[in-house]
Coordinates of C-alpha atoms and ligand atoms in Angstrom, one line a residue:
M14 CA 0.0 0.0 0.0
K15 CA 1.1 3.5 -0.7
L16 CA -0.7 6.4 1.0
F17 CA -1.4 9.4 -1.2
T18 CA -3.4 10.7 1.7
I19 CA -2.9 13.6 4.1
G20 CA -3.3 12.6 7.7
P21 CA -1.8 10.0 8.1
T22 CA 0.7 10.3 5.2
E23 CA 3.1 7.8 3.8
M24 CA 5.8 7.8 6.5
Y25 CA 9.5 8.4 6.0
E26 CA 12.0 5.6 6.8
T27 CA 13.6 7.7 9.5
T28 CA 10.2 7.9 11.3
K29 CA 9.8 4.1 11.1
L30 CA 13.2 3.6 12.7
I31 CA 12.2 5.9 15.6
R32 CA 9.0 3.9 16.1
E33 CA 10.9 0.7 16.2
K34 CA 13.0 1.9 19.1
G35 CA 10.0 2.0 21.5
V36 CA 9.0 4.6 24.0
P37 CA 11.4 5.9 26.6
Y38 CA 10.6 7.5 30.0
F39 CA 10.1 11.2 29.9
R40 CA 10.3 13.0 33.2
N41 CA 14.0 13.6 32.9
Q42 CA 16.5 16.0 31.4
S43 CA 17.0 14.0 28.3
F44 CA 13.3 14.4 27.3
S45 CA 13.3 18.0 28.4
N46 CA 16.3 18.7 26.1
L47 CA 14.5 17.0 23.2
M48 CA 11.4 19.1 23.7
L49 CA 13.3 22.3 23.9
E50 CA 15.2 21.5 20.8
T51 CA 12.0 20.5 19.0
D52 CA 10.4 23.8 20.1
A53 CA 13.3 25.9 18.7
M54 CA 13.1 24.1 15.4
L55 CA 9.3 24.3 15.1
K56 CA 9.4 28.1 15.7
R57 CA 12.1 28.5 13.0
C58 CA 10.0 26.4 10.5
M59 CA 6.9 28.5 11.4
K60 CA 8.9 31.7 11.0
T61 CA 8.0 33.1 14.4
A62 CA 10.1 34.7 17.1
P63 CA 11.6 32.6 20.0
S64 CA 9.3 34.6 22.3
S65 CA 6.2 32.8 20.9
E66 CA 5.0 29.9 23.0
T67 CA 4.0 26.4 21.9
I68 CA 1.5 24.2 23.6
Y69 CA 2.0 20.5 22.9
L70 CA -1.3 18.7 23.2
T71 CA -1.8 14.9 23.1
A72 CA -4.9 15.0 20.9
S73 CA -5.8 15.2 17.3
G74 CA -6.0 18.6 15.5
T75 CA -9.7 19.1 16.3
A76 CA -8.9 19.2 20.0
A77 CA -6.4 21.9 19.3
M78 CA -9.0 23.9 17.4
E79 CA -11.4 23.6 20.3
A80 CA -8.7 24.3 22.9
A81 CA -7.6 27.5 21.0
V82 CA -11.2 28.7 21.3
D83 CA -11.4 27.7 24.9
N84 CA -8.3 29.5 25.9
L85 CA -8.7 32.7 23.9
I86 CA -12.4 33.4 23.5
R87 CA -14.8 34.5 26.2
K88 CA -18.5 34.0 26.2
T89 CA -19.1 37.7 25.6
D90 CA -16.8 37.8 22.5
R91 CA -17.9 37.8 18.9
V92 CA -15.8 36.0 16.3
L93 CA -15.8 35.7 12.5
I94 CA -15.4 32.3 11.0
V95 CA -14.5 31.6 7.3
E96 CA -16.5 28.6 6.4
G97 CA -15.6 27.2 3.0
G98 CA -15.9 23.5 3.7
G99 CA -15.9 20.8 6.4
F100 CA -13.2 22.2 8.6
G101 CA -14.6 25.7 8.6
K102 CA -17.9 24.2 9.6
R103 CA -16.1 22.5 12.5
F104 CA -15.1 25.9 13.9
V105 CA -18.7 27.0 13.6
E106 CA -19.9 23.9 15.5
I107 CA -17.3 24.3 18.2
C108 CA -18.3 27.9 18.8
D109 CA -22.0 27.0 18.7
R110 CA -21.5 24.3 21.3
K111 CA -20.0 26.8 23.6
G112 CA -22.5 29.6 23.0
I113 CA -20.0 31.9 21.4
Q114 CA -21.5 34.6 19.1
R115 CA -20.2 34.0 15.6
D116 CA -20.6 35.5 12.2
V117 CA -20.0 33.2 9.3
L118 CA -18.3 34.1 6.0
H119 CA -19.7 31.3 3.9
L120 CA -18.3 30.1 0.6
E121 CA -20.3 28.1 -1.9
Q122 CA -18.8 25.0 -3.5
D123 CA -15.7 26.1 -5.6
E124 CA -16.1 29.7 -4.7
C125 CA -12.8 31.6 -4.3
L126 CA -12.3 33.7 -1.2
T127 CA -11.7 37.4 -2.2
A128 CA -11.4 40.8 -0.6
D129 CA -15.1 41.5 -1.4
H130 CA -16.2 38.7 0.9
F131 CA -14.9 40.7 3.9
V132 CA -16.7 43.9 3.1
P133 CA -20.0 43.1 5.0
F134 CA -18.0 42.3 8.1
R135 CA -15.6 45.3 8.1
D136 CA -17.2 47.4 10.8
Q137 CA -17.8 44.7 13.4
A138 CA -15.5 44.6 16.4
Y139 CA -14.5 40.9 16.4
K140 CA -12.4 39.4 19.1
A141 CA -11.0 36.9 16.6
V142 CA -11.1 35.6 13.1
L143 CA -10.9 31.8 12.8
I144 CA -9.8 30.3 9.5
N145 CA -8.5 27.0 8.2
L146 CA -5.9 28.5 5.9
H147 CA -5.9 25.4 3.7
E148 CA -9.5 24.1 3.7
T149 CA -8.5 20.5 3.3
S150 CA -12.0 19.3 2.5
T151 CA -12.0 21.3 -0.8
G152 CA -8.3 21.9 -1.4
Q153 CA -8.6 25.7 -1.4
L154 CA -5.6 27.6 -0.1
Y155 CA -6.8 31.0 1.1
D156 CA -4.9 34.2 0.6
I157 CA -3.4 34.9 4.0
G158 CA -2.9 38.5 2.8
L159 CA -6.6 39.1 2.9
L160 CA -6.8 37.9 6.5
K161 CA -3.8 40.0 7.5
K162 CA -5.4 43.1 6.0
F163 CA -8.7 42.4 7.7
C164 CA -7.2 42.1 11.2
E165 CA -4.5 44.7 10.9
G166 CA -4.8 47.7 13.2
K167 CA -7.7 46.1 15.0
E168 CA -7.9 44.3 18.4
T169 CA -8.8 41.2 16.4
L170 CA -6.9 38.0 16.9
L171 CA -6.0 36.1 13.8
I172 CA -6.3 32.4 14.7
V173 CA -5.2 30.1 11.9
D174 CA -5.6 26.4 11.5
A175 CA -2.6 25.7 9.4
I176 CA -2.8 21.9 9.9
S177 CA -2.6 21.0 6.2
T178 CA -0.6 23.9 4.8
F179 CA 2.3 24.1 7.4
L180 CA 5.3 22.3 5.9
C181 CA 3.4 21.9 2.6
D182 CA 3.2 25.5 1.3
P183 CA 5.4 28.6 2.2
F184 CA 4.1 29.8 5.6
S185 CA 5.2 32.7 7.9
M186 CA 3.4 33.3 11.2
D187 CA 4.9 36.6 12.1
D188 CA 5.1 38.3 8.7
N189 CA 1.4 37.7 8.3
G190 CA 0.3 39.0 11.7
I191 CA -0.9 35.5 12.8
D192 CA -1.6 35.4 16.6
A193 CA -2.3 31.7 17.0
V194 CA -1.4 28.8 14.7
I195 CA -2.8 25.3 15.0
I196 CA -1.0 22.3 13.6
S197 CA -1.0 18.5 14.1
S198 CA 1.4 15.6 13.8
Q199 CA -0.1 13.6 11.0
K200 CA -0.2 16.2 8.2
G201 CA 2.8 18.2 7.0
L202 CA 5.0 16.6 9.7
C203 CA 4.2 13.2 8.3
V204 CA 4.4 11.4 11.6
T205 CA 2.0 9.3 13.7
P206 CA -1.4 10.9 14.5
G207 CA -2.0 11.9 18.1
M208 CA -0.2 15.2 18.9
S209 CA -1.3 18.7 18.0
M210 CA 0.4 22.0 18.7
V211 CA -0.8 25.5 19.1
V212 CA 1.7 28.3 18.8
L213 CA 0.8 31.7 20.3
N214 CA 2.7 34.9 19.8
H215 CA 4.0 36.9 22.8
R216 CA 1.2 39.5 22.6
T217 CA -1.5 36.8 22.7
V218 CA 0.1 35.1 25.7
T219 CA 0.4 38.3 27.7
E220 CA -2.8 40.1 26.7
Y221 CA -5.4 37.6 25.7
L222 CA -4.7 34.1 27.1
K223 CA -7.1 33.0 29.9
K224 CA -5.6 32.4 33.4
P225 CA -6.1 28.9 34.8
E226 CA -8.9 30.1 37.1
E227 CA -10.8 31.4 34.1
M228 CA -10.7 28.0 32.3
E229 CA -13.6 25.6 32.5
C230 CA -11.5 22.9 30.8
Y231 CA -8.8 21.5 33.1
Y232 CA -6.8 19.3 30.6
H233 CA -6.3 21.9 27.9
C234 CA -5.4 24.9 30.0
F235 CA -2.7 26.5 27.9
A236 CA -1.2 28.6 30.7
D237 CA -0.2 25.3 32.5
Y238 CA 1.4 24.0 29.3
I239 CA 3.4 27.2 28.8
T240 CA 4.7 27.1 32.4
N241 CA 5.8 23.5 32.1
M242 CA 7.4 24.0 28.7
K243 CA 9.8 26.5 30.2
R244 CA 11.6 23.3 31.5
G245 CA 10.8 21.3 28.4
Q246 CA 7.9 19.3 29.9
T247 CA 4.2 19.0 29.5
P248 CA 1.7 19.0 32.5
F249 CA 0.5 15.5 31.7
T250 CA 2.0 12.5 30.0
P251 CA 2.3 13.3 26.3
A252 CA 2.4 10.8 23.4
V253 CA 6.1 10.4 24.2
G254 CA 6.9 8.3 21.1
I255 CA 5.3 11.0 18.8
C256 CA 7.4 13.7 20.5
Y257 CA 10.5 11.7 19.4
E258 CA 9.1 11.4 15.8
I259 CA 8.4 15.1 15.6
H260 CA 11.9 16.0 16.8
D261 CA 13.4 13.6 14.3
M262 CA 11.3 15.0 11.4
L263 CA 12.2 18.6 12.2
K264 CA 15.9 17.7 12.3
Y265 CA 15.5 16.0 9.0
I266 CA 13.7 19.0 7.5
E267 CA 16.3 21.4 8.9
A268 CA 19.2 19.3 7.5
Q269 CA 17.5 19.1 4.1
G270 CA 16.5 22.8 4.2
L271 CA 12.9 23.9 4.6
E272 CA 12.9 25.4 1.1
V273 CA 14.0 22.1 -0.4
R274 CA 11.3 20.2 1.5
L275 CA 8.6 22.7 0.2
E276 CA 10.0 22.5 -3.3
E277 CA 9.7 18.6 -3.2
V278 CA 6.0 18.9 -2.3
R279 CA 5.5 21.6 -5.0
E280 CA 7.1 19.4 -7.6
K281 CA 4.9 16.4 -6.8
A282 CA 1.8 18.6 -6.9
E283 CA 2.7 20.2 -10.3
T284 CA 3.8 16.9 -11.8
F285 CA 0.5 15.3 -10.8
R286 CA -1.6 18.1 -12.1
R287 CA 0.2 18.0 -15.4
E288 CA 0.2 14.3 -15.8
V289 CA -3.4 13.5 -14.8
K290 CA -4.9 16.0 -17.3
L291 CA -7.4 14.5 -19.7
D292 CA -10.7 15.4 -21.3
G293 CA -13.3 15.0 -18.5
I294 CA -10.8 15.4 -15.6
Q295 CA -10.5 18.9 -14.0
F296 CA -9.5 20.7 -10.9
P297 CA -11.3 23.5 -9.0
A298 CA -10.5 27.0 -10.3
F299 CA -9.5 28.5 -6.9
P300 CA -5.9 28.6 -5.7
A301 CA -4.8 25.1 -4.4
S302 CA -2.4 24.1 -1.7
N303 CA 0.5 22.0 -2.8
A304 CA -0.6 19.5 -0.1
I305 CA -3.4 18.0 -2.1
T306 CA -5.1 18.1 -5.5
T307 CA -8.9 17.8 -5.8
V308 CA -9.7 15.9 -8.9
I309 CA -13.1 16.4 -10.5
F310 CA -14.6 13.9 -12.9
D311 CA -17.3 14.7 -15.4
R312 CA -19.2 11.5 -14.4
P313 CA -19.8 9.6 -11.2
V314 CA -16.7 7.4 -11.2
A315 CA -14.7 8.7 -8.2
K316 CA -15.7 5.8 -5.9
K317 CA -15.1 3.2 -8.5
I318 CA -11.6 4.6 -9.4
E319 CA -10.8 4.9 -5.7
A320 CA -11.6 1.2 -5.1
A321 CA -9.7 0.1 -8.2
L322 CA -6.6 2.1 -7.2
I323 CA -6.4 0.2 -4.0
E324 CA -7.2 -3.1 -5.5
E325 CA -5.0 -3.0 -8.6
Y326 CA -2.2 -0.5 -7.6
G327 CA -2.2 -0.5 -3.8
F328 CA -2.7 3.3 -4.0
V329 CA -4.8 5.0 -1.3
I330 CA -6.3 8.4 -1.9
N331 CA -8.5 10.8 0.1
P332 CA -12.2 10.5 -0.8
C333 CA -14.5 13.6 -0.8
G334 CA -17.6 13.7 1.3
G335 CA -21.1 15.0 0.7
D336 CA -22.7 15.7 -2.6
V337 CA -19.5 15.4 -4.6
A338 CA -18.4 12.0 -3.2
E339 CA -19.2 10.3 -6.6
T340 CA -17.5 12.9 -8.8
R341 CA -14.4 14.0 -6.8
F342 CA -11.5 12.8 -4.7
R343 CA -8.3 14.3 -3.4
V344 CA -4.7 13.2 -3.8
S345 CA -2.0 14.2 -1.4
H346 CA 1.5 15.2 -2.4
V347 CA 2.9 15.1 1.1
G348 CA 5.0 12.3 2.7
A349 CA 7.4 9.7 1.5
I350 CA 6.1 9.4 -2.0
T351 CA 8.3 10.2 -5.0
V352 CA 7.7 12.1 -8.2
Q353 CA 7.7 8.7 -10.0
D354 CA 5.0 7.4 -7.6
T355 CA 3.0 10.5 -8.5
V356 CA 3.3 9.9 -12.2
E357 CA 2.2 6.2 -11.8
L358 CA -0.8 7.4 -9.8
A359 CA -1.8 9.9 -12.5
R360 CA -1.5 7.2 -15.2
G361 CA -3.6 4.8 -13.1
I362 CA -6.3 7.4 -12.6
Q363 CA -6.4 8.1 -16.4
K364 CA -6.6 4.5 -17.3
L365 CA -9.4 3.7 -14.8
Y366 CA -11.3 6.8 -15.8
L367 CA -11.3 5.6 -19.4
R368 CA -12.4 2.1 -18.3
Y369 CA -15.4 3.3 -16.4
Q370 CA -17.5 4.9 -19.2
Ligands
LIG23 C1 -6.8 17.2 9.5 C2 -7.3 18.6 9.8 C3 -7.8 18.9 11.1 C4 -7.7 18.0 12.2 O1 -8.4 16.8 12.1 P1 -8.2 15.7 13.2 O2 -8.8 14.5 12.6 O3 -8.8 16.1 14.5 O4 -6.7 15.6 13.4 C5 -8.2 20.2 11.3 N1 -8.2 21.1 10.3 C6 -7.7 20.9 9.1 C7 -7.7 21.9 8.1 C8 -7.3 19.6 8.8 O5 -6.8 19.3 7.6

């Protein structure tokens, strides 16, 4: 089997070796050193100052989305959510569950986010804007410049779920005025699912973060995580093995060079898009992340092709949900897959498309 999926992705050999070593004990200096080194590397890759703080949660990305809301938004606050697919909808559901007032910037299927969409919301005093910078369910990569412009000069926190764009597309936290970034282990980092991270800039920590006594949730109180991280520890037992995998992956990326890593992903994305082209096979018109390509067929063959790809090639792709499940699927370009693998996948898709008339 070869995973052309994002979350989990096809794992690198170096990660598999770490997994084989088993899980060491962690309340000691050696683990603290590992975490502090990880944290420095993570901030460099995210292009944020050392004064930012990272919260290492043992939970999948959705918990980090919820925890960011819990720790930064109060019941009396109003937020704006960009909802252009399944993950945007998740932010809406999280806020609704907590009774937080929210406005929704809704995008229709295949609609591209533009500056005009923000006009109706311009004069509201929002505490935060919540966005999934790469809406993984559709493949749209939003223009971070639009968000930066909307929040600039206001007391509005820019909270970005960058789970499927970090380490896949160029990304800079500080240059874009992002106050909080949410990521998770199984996407661009390509390691085992189970850890997610929230990075907060200094201003957010000092001016907006809730104190422990203000928190209803005990387990995800960021202030406790920040205090513990000063000595390279987490308040509770983390997924220790995944911490080692993350450390190893960041070292690998730094040795390779972040730009080289991003270029690899870009090359696979571009190769796939070029090679899979055929009458009856298209992509959405909006800007796409290099992490995945959404493939649109002119007839309901997506499920059949998906099944045959597994059966005949051992290739696993990401299905699409909802109304488009029969006509679309998504292919990931992240992880230990080569350009050659990508070409073979494109050929396979074309062949199967022609078979299923
Ligand atoms: C994968 C993903 C998540 C997190 O999903 P989990 O299943 O909870 O890890 C959140 N947001 C985006 C944009 C994602 O791609």
